[in-house]
Short mmCIF file of C-alpha atoms in Angstrom, two decimals:
data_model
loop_
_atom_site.label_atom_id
_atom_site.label_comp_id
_atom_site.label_asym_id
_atom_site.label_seq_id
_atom_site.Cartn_x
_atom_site.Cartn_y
_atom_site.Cartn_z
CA UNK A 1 0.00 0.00 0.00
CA UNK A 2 1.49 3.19 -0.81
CA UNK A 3 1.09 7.02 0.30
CA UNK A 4 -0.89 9.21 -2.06
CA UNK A 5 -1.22 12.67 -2.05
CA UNK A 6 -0.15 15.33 0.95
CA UNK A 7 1.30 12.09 2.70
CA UNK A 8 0.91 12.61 6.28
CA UNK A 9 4.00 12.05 8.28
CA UNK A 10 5.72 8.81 8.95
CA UNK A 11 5.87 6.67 12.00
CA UNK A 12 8.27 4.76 13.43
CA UNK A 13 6.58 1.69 15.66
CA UNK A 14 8.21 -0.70 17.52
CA UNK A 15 5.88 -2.98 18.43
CA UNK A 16 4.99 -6.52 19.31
CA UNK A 17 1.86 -7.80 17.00
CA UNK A 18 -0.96 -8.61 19.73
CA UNK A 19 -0.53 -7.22 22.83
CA UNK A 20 1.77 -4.49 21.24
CA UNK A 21 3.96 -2.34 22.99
CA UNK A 22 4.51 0.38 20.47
CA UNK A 23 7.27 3.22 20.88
CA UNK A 24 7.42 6.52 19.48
CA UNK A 25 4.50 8.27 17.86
CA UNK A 26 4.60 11.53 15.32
CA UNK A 27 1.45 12.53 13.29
CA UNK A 28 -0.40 9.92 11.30
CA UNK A 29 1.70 7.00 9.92
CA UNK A 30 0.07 5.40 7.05
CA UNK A 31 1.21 1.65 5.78
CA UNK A 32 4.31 0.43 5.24
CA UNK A 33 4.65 -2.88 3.10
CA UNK A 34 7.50 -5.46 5.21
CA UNK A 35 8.00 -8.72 6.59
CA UNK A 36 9.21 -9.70 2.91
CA UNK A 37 7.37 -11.76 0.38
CA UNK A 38 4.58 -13.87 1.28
CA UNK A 39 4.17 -12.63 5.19
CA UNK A 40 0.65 -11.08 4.51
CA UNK A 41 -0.46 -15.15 3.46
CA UNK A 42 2.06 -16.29 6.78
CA UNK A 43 0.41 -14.27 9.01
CA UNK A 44 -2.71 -14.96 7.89
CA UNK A 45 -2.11 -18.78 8.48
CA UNK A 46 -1.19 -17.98 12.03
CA UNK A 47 -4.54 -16.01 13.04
CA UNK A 48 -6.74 -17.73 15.39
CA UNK A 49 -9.93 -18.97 14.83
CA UNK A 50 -12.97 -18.77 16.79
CA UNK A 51 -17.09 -18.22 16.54
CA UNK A 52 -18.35 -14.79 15.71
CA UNK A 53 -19.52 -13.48 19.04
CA UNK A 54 -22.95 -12.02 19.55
CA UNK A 55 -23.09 -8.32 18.60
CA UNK A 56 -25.14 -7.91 22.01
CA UNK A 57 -23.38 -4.32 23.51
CA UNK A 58 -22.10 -2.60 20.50
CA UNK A 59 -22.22 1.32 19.94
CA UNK A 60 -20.06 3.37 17.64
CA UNK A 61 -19.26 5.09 20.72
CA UNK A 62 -17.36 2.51 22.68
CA UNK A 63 -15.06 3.11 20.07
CA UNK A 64 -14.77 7.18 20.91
CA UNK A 65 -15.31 10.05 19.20
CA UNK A 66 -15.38 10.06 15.74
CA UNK A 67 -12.22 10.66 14.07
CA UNK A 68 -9.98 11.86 17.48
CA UNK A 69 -6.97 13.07 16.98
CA UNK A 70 -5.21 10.20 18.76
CA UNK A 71 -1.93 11.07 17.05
CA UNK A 72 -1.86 14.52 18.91
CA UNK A 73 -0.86 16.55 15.17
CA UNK A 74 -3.69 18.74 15.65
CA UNK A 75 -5.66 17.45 13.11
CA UNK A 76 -8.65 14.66 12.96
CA UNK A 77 -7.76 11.47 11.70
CA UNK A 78 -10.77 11.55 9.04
CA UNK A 79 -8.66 14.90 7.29
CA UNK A 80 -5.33 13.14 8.18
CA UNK A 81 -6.35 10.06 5.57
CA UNK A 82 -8.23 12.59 3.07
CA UNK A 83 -4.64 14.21 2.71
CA UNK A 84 -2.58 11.37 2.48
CA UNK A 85 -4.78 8.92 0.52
CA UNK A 86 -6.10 11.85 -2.25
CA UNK A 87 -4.58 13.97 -5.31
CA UNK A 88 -4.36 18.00 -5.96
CA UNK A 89 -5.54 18.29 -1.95
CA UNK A 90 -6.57 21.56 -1.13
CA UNK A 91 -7.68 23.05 2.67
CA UNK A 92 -10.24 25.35 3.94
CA UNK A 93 -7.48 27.25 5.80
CA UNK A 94 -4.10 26.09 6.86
CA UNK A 95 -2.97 22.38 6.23
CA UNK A 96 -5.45 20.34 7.87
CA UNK A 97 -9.35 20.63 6.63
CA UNK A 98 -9.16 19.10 3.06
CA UNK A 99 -12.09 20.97 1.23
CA UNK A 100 -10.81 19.02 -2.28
CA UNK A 101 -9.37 16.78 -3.89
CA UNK A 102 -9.23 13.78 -6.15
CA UNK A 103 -9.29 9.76 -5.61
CA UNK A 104 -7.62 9.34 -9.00
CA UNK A 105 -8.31 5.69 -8.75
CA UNK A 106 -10.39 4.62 -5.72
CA UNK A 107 -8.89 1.49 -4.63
CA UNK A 108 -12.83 -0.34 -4.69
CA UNK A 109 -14.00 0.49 -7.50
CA UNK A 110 -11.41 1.31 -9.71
CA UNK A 111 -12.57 4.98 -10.77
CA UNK A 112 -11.80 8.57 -10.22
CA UNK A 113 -13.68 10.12 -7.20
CA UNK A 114 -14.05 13.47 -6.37
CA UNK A 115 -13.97 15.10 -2.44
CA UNK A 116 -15.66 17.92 -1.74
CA UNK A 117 -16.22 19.23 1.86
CA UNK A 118 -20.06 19.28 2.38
CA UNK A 119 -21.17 17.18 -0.59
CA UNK A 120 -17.97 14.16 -0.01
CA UNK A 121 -18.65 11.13 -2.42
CA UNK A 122 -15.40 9.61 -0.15
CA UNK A 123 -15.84 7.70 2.90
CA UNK A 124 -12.71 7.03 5.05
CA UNK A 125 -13.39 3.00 5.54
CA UNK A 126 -12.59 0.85 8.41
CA UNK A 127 -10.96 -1.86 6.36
CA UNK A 128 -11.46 -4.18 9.25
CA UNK A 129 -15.35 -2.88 10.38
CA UNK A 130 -15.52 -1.55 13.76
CA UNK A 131 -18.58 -3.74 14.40
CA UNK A 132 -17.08 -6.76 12.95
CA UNK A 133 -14.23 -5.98 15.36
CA UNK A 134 -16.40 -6.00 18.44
CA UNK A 135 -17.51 -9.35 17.56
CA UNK A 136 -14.23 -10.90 17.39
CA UNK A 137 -12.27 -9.44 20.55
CA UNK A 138 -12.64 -5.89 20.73
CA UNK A 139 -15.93 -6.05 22.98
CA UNK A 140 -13.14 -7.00 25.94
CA UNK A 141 -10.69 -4.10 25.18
CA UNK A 142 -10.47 -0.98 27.23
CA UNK A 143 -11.41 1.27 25.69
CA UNK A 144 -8.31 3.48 24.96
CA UNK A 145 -7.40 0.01 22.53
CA UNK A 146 -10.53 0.60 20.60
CA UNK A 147 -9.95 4.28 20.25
CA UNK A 148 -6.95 3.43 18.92
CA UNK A 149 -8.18 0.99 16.58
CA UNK A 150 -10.68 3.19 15.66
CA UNK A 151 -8.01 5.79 14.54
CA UNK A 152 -5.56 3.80 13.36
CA UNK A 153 -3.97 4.73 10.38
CA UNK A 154 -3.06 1.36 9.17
CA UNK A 155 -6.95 0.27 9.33
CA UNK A 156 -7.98 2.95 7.18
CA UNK A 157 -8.40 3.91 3.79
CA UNK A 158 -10.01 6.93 1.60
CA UNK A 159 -12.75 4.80 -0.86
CA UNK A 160 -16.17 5.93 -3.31
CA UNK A 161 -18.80 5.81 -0.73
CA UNK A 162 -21.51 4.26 -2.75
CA UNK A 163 -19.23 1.33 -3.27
CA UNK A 164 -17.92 1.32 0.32
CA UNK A 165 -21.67 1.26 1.69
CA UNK A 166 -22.14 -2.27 0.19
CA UNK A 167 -19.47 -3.87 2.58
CA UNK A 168 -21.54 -2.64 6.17
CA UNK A 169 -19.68 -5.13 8.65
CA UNK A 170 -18.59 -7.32 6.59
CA UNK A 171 -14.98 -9.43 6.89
CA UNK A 172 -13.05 -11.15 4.08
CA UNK A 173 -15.71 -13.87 4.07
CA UNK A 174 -18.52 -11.59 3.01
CA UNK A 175 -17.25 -9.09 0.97
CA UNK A 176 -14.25 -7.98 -1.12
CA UNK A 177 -13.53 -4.75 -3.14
CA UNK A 178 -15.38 -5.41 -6.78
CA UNK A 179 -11.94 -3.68 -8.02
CA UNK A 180 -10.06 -6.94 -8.44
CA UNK A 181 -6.56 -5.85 -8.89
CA UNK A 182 -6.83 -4.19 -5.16
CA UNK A 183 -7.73 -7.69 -3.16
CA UNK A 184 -4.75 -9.21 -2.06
CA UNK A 185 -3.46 -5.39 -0.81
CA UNK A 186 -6.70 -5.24 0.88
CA UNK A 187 -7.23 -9.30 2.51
CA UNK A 188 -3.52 -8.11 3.65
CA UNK A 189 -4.56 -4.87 5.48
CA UNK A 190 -7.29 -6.73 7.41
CA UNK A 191 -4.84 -9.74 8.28
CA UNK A 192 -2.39 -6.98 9.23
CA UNK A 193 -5.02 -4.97 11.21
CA UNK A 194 -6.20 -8.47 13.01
CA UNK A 195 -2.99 -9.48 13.65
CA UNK A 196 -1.67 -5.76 14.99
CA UNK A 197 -4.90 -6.07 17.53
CA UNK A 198 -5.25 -9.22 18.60
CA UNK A 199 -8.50 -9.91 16.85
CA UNK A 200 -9.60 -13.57 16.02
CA UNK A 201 -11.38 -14.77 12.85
CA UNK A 202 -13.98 -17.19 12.15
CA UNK A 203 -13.28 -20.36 10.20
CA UNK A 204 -14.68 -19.00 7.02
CA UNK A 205 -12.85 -15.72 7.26
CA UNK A 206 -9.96 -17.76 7.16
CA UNK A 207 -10.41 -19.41 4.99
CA UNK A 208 -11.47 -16.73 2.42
CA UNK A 209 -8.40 -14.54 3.34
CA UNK A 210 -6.23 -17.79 2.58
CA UNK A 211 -7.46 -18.40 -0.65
CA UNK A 212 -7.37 -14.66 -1.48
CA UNK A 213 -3.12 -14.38 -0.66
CA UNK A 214 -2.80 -17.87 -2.32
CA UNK A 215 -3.72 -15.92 -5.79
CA UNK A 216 -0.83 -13.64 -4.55
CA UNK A 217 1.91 -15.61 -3.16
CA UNK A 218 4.11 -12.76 -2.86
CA UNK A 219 2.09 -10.25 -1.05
CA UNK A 220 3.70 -8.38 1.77
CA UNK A 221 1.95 -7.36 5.33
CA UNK A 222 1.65 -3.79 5.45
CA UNK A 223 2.95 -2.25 8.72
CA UNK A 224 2.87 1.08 10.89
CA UNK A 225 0.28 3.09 11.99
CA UNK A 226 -0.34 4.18 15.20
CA UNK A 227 0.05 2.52 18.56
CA UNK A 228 -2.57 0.52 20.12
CA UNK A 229 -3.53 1.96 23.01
CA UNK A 230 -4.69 6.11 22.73
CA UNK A 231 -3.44 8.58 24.75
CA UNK A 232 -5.42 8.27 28.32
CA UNK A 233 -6.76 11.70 27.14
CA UNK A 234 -9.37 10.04 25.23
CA UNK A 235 -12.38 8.11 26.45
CA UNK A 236 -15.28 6.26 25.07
CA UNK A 237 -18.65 5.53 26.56
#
């Protein structure tokens, strides 16, 4: 996966996958591709599998405020992506609200998408669904792990909306981007989200994510982001 646009700075994490004690944070890392060729089908192989837990509790709230600006740059993480994911960016005032640009090829769909402030036809998609995330772990977090989740730079991505609101929840099982060409980067976001977090997946999931990074031997895991834990700062009901 690489940085588009008014990339936003770069992180350097140190971290264990899991439990993850992460080191050093500055502004809003986005992915890094390592762990050389075929890690993202590896690491995949090495998730564990469990049920899908009822989704009994859930609220987009116990995952914070929208779009917090965990990484403490002063801006949200929702214009944070917009400016490192789109083309031509431009800003209301200062650096930080995008009011334009351009998804020159939206990684879903395939086609050019145009942001505008007000009237956005760009989502900023959990790649691994919040909800689907609460069903597989993240209901027993505290909450500053789910803030951080929520936030996290590797688990994001600027997409068309229309095409994005056909995935809802859904994991690797259920859906995939109708864009083709962008699968195996995507299955390997999710297995490197999952695997960053400590979330399980069902059999299925598995399985589909497997059969996905088989068709791409060579994929990489993408890396970075933020830590996984938010500043204590934040809270979540």
């Amino acid at each position: 996966m690489r940085l588009r646009g008014g990339a936003a700075a770069a992180v350097v994490l140190v971290f264990a996958v899991a439990g993850c004690k992460a080191e050093t944070t500055a502004g809003s890392g986005g992915p890094e591709e390592s762990g050389g060729s075929g890690a993202a089908l590896t690491a995949a192989k090495s998730l564990t599998v469990k049920g899908r837990a009822p989704k009994t509790g859930y609220d987009r709230d116990r995952f914070g405020t929208a779009w917090a600006d965990t990484d403490s740059n002063e801006c949200d993480t929702r214009d944070d992506i917009l400016k490192r994911d789109l083309e031509d960016v431009k800003f209301t005032s200062g650096d930080c609200k995008v009011s334009y640009g351009v998804l020159q090829s939206d990684p879903y769909s395939g086609k050019e998408v145009t942001y505008r402030r007000g009237r956005s036809q760009v989502d900023i998609d959990h790649m691994v669904a919040l909800s689907d995330a609460w069903q597989k772990g993240a209901k027993y977090w505290a909450a500053g792990k789910r803030i951080a989740l929520a936030n996290d730079p590797l688990n994001l991505l600027a997409v068309d909306a229309s095409t994005n609101r056909s995935k809802g929840d859904g994991d690797t099982a259920t859906w995939l981007p109708p864009n083709k060409a962008y699968r195996c980067t995507y299955v390997a976001a999710q297995v490197a989200v999952k695997k960053k977090y400590d979330l399980w997946v069902t059999a299925a999931e598995k399985s589909a994510m497997e059969k996905v990074l088989s068709g791409c031997a060579g994929q990489k895991l993408p890396t970075g982001g933020n830590p996984t834990a938010a500043p204590p700062r934040f809270h979540a009901d």
